[in-house]
mmCIF file of C-alpha atoms and ligand atoms in Angstrom:
data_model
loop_
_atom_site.group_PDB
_atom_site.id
_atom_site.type_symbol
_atom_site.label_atom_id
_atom_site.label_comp_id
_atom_site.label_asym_id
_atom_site.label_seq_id
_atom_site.Cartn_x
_atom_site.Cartn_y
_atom_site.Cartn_z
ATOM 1 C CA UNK A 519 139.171 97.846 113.579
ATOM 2 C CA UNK A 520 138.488 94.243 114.434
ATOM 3 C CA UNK A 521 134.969 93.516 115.361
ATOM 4 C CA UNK A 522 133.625 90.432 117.143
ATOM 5 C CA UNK A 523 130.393 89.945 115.784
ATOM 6 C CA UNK A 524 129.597 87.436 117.311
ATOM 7 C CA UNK A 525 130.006 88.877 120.489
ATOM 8 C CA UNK A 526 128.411 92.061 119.567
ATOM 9 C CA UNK A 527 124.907 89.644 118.858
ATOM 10 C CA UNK A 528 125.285 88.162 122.098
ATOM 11 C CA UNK A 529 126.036 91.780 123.471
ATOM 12 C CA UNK A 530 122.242 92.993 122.489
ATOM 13 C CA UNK A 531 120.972 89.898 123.817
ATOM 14 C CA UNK A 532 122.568 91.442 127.027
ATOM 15 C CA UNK A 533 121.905 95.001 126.349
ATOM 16 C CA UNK A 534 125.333 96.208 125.964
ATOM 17 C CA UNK A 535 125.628 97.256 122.004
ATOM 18 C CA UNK A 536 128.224 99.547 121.125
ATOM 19 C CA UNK A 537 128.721 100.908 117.834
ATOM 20 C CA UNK A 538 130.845 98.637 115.692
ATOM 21 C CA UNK A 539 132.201 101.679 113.609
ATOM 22 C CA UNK A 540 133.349 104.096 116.679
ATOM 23 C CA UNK A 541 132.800 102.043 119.343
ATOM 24 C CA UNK A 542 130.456 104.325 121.924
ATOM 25 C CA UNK A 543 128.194 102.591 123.965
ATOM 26 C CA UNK A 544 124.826 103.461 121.790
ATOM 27 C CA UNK A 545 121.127 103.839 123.235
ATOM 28 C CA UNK A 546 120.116 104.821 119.698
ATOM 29 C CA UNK A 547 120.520 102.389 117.087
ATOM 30 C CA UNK A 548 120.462 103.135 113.503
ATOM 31 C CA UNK A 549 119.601 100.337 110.979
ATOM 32 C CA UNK A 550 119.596 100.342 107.744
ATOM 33 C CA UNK A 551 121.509 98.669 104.017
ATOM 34 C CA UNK A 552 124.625 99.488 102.768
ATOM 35 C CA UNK A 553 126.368 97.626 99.609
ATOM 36 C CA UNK A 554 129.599 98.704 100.070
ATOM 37 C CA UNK A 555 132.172 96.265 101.089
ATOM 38 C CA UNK A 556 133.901 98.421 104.214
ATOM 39 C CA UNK A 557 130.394 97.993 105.631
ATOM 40 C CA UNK A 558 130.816 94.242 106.172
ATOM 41 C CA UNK A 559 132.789 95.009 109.709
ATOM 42 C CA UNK A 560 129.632 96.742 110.664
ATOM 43 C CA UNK A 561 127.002 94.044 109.163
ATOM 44 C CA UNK A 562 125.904 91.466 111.905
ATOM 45 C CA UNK A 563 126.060 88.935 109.214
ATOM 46 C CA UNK A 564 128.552 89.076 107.711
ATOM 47 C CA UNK A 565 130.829 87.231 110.824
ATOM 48 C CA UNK A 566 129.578 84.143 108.760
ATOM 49 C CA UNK A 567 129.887 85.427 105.531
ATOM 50 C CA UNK A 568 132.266 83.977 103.182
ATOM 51 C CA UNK A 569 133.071 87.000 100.762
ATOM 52 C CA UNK A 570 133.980 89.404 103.904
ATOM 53 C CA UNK A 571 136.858 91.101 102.964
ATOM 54 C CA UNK A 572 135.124 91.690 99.779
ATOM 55 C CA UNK A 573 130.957 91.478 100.401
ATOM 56 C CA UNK A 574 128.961 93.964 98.077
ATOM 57 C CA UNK A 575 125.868 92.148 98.647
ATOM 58 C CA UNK A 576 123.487 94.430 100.019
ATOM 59 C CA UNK A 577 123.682 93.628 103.805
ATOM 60 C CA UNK A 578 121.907 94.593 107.113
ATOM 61 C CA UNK A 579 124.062 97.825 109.014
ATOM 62 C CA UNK A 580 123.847 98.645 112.363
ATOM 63 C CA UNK A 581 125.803 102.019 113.598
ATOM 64 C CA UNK A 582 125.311 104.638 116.358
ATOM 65 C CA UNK A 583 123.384 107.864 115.098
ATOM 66 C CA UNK A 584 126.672 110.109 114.388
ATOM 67 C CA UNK A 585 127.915 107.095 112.519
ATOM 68 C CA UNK A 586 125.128 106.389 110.334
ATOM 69 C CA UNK A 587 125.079 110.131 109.367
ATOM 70 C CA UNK A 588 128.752 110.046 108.598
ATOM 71 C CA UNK A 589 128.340 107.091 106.170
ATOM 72 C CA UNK A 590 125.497 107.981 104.746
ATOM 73 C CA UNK A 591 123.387 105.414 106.020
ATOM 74 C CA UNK A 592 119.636 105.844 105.278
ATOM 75 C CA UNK A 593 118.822 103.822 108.330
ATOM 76 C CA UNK A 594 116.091 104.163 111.048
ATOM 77 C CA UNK A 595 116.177 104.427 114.568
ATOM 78 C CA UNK A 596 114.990 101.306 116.555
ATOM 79 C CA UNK A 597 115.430 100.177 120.242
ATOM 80 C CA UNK A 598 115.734 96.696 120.903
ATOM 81 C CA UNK A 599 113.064 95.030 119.683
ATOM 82 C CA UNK A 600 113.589 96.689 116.819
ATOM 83 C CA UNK A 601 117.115 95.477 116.310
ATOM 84 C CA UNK A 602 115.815 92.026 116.876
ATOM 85 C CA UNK A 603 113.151 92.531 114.773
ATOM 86 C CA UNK A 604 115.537 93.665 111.739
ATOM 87 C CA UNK A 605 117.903 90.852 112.795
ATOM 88 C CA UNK A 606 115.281 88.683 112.257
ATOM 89 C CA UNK A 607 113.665 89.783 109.065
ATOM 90 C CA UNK A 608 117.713 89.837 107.344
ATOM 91 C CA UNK A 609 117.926 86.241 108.445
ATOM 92 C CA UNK A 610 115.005 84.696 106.867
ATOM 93 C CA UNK A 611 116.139 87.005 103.965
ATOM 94 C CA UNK A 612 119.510 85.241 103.429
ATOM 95 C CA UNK A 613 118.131 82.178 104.250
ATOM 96 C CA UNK A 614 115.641 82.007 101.123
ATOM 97 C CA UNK A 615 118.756 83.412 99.380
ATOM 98 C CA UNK A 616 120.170 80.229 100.153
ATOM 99 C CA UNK A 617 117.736 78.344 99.439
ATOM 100 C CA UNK A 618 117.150 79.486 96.323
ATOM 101 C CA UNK A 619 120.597 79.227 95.307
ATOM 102 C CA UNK A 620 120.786 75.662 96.427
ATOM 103 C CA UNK A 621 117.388 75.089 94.723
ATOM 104 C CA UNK A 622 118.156 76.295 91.103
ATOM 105 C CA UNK A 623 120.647 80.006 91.097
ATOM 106 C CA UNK A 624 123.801 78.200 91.367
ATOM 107 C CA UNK A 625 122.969 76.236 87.820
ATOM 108 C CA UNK A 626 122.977 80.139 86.249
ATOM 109 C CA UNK A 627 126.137 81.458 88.139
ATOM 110 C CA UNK A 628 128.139 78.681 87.402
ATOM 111 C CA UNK A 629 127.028 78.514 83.725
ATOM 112 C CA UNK A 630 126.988 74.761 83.815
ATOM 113 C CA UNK A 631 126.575 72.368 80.720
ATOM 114 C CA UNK A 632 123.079 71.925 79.305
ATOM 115 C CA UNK A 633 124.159 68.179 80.242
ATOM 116 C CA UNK A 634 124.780 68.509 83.510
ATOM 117 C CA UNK A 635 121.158 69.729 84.392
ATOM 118 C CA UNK A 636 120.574 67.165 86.680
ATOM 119 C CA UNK A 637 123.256 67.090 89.028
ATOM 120 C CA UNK A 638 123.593 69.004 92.093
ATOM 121 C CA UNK A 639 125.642 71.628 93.756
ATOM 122 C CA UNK A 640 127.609 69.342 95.646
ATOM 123 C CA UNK A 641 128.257 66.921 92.534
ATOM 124 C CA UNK A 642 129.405 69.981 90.132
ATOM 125 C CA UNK A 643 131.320 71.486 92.949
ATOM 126 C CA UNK A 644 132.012 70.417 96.519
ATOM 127 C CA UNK A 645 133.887 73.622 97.239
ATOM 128 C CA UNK A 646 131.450 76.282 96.561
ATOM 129 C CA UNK A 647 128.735 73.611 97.877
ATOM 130 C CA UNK A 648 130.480 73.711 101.298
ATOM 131 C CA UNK A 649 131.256 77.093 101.404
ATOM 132 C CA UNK A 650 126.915 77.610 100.852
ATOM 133 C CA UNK A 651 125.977 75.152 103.144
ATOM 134 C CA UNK A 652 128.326 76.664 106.217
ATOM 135 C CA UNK A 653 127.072 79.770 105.755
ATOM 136 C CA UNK A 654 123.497 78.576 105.691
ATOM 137 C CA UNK A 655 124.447 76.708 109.040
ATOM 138 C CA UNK A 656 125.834 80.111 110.359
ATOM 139 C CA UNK A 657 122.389 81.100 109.828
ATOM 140 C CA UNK A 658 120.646 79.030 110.936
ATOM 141 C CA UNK A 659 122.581 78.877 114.373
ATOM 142 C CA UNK A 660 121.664 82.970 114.469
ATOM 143 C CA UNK A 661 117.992 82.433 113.607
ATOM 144 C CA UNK A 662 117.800 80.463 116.472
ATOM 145 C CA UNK A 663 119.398 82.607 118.582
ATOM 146 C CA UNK A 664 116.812 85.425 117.550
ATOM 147 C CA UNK A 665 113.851 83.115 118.354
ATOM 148 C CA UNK A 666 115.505 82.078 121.455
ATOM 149 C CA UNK A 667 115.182 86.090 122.508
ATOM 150 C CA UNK A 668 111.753 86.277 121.275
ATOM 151 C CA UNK A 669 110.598 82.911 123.872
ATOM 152 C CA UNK A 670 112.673 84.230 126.292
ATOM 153 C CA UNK A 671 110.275 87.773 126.614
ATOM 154 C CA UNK A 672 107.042 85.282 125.402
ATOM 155 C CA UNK A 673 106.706 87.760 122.724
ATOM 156 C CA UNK A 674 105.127 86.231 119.698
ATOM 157 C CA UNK A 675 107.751 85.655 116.908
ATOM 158 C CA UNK A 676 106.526 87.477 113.716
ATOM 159 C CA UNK A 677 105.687 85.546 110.708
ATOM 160 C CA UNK A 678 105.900 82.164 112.378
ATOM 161 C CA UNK A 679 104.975 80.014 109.601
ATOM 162 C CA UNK A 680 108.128 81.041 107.377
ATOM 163 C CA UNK A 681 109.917 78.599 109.428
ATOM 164 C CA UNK A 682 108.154 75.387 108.737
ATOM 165 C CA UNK A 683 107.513 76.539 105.127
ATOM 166 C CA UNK A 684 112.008 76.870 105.031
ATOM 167 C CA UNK A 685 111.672 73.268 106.265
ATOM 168 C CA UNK A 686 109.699 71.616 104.069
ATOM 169 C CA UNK A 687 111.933 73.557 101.045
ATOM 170 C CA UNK A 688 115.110 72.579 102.309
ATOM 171 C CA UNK A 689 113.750 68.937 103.149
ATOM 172 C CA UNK A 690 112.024 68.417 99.622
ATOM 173 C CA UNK A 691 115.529 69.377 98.211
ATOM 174 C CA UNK A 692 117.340 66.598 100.363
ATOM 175 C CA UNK A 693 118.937 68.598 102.956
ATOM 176 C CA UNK A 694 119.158 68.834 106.793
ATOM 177 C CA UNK A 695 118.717 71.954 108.511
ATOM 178 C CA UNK A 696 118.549 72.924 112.180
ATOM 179 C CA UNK A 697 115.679 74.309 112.362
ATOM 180 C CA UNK A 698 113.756 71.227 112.219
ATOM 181 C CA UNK A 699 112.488 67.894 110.154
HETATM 182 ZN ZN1 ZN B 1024 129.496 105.039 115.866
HETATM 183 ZN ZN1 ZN B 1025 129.004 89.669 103.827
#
């Protein structure tokens, strides 16, 4: 089954979600984590991930109740908001994950020379730099999205400050990012 994630975010934003493993129309959601890599055609995410066909990060799963039973999702139930709110909360997740990886974790994976110390992601290699830094722009894009919702029903966004504290991170490191400057 091919699933257009992308549509299926803009789908809740419209309140039309249908389960992404069986396809029903859902009024209960079930969220929850799976690692497994099948479960990246169900992960909201992972539409701008670039390990899909093989993604065994732990990742964000949304599925209708007889779904998440049958895949032994340990998920809760949540309506909306609650969706958003989980959307939300996995974003800023991944985002520090990249952040962190731009800031220092790529130095470890790629088991760089002691020499090298200095350089950055992008001088060591411009492949895996790009392929980090579209994915962070991927979410970016969905974050705001997600806020957009949140103004849109003038409900407070939670945690408001992790925003301009990503900023300042991103900026100190000497990159842009859309979510401000
Ligand atoms: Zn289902
Ligand atoms: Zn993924």
């Amino acid at each position: 089954m091919q699933i257009d994630w992308q549509r299926t975010i803009n789908d809740i934003l419209a309140k039309k979600l249908s389960c992404p493993r069986c396809g029903t129309l859902a009024d209960d959601i079930f969220v929850g984590y799976l690692r497994t890599p099948e479960a990246a055609e169900w992960a909201p995410f992972c539409e701008g991930c670039t390990k899909r066909e093989n993604c065994d990060t732990r990742k964000l799963v949304v599925l209708c109740e007889s779904c998440a039973a049958e895949v032994r999702l340990r998920g809760r139930r949540v309506d909306e908001e609650g969706y958003m709110l989980a959307l939300l909360e996995e974003c800023c997740r991944n985002l520090d994950e990249a952040l962190d990886y731009l800031a220092d974790y790529w130095r470890e994976d790629l088991d760089i020379d002691p020499q090298d110390i200095d350089k950055r992601l992008e001088e060591v290699d411009p492949d895996l730099f790009e392929e980090e830094d579209s994915w962070r722009r991927y979410l970016e894009e969905q974050y705001l999205k997600i806020h957009q919702w949140f103004r849109e029903r003038r409900r407070p966004i939670p945690n408001p400050g992790w925003r301009s504290e990503y900023v300042e991170d991103i900026i100190a490191l000497g990159y842009l990012t859309l979510l401000g400057d």
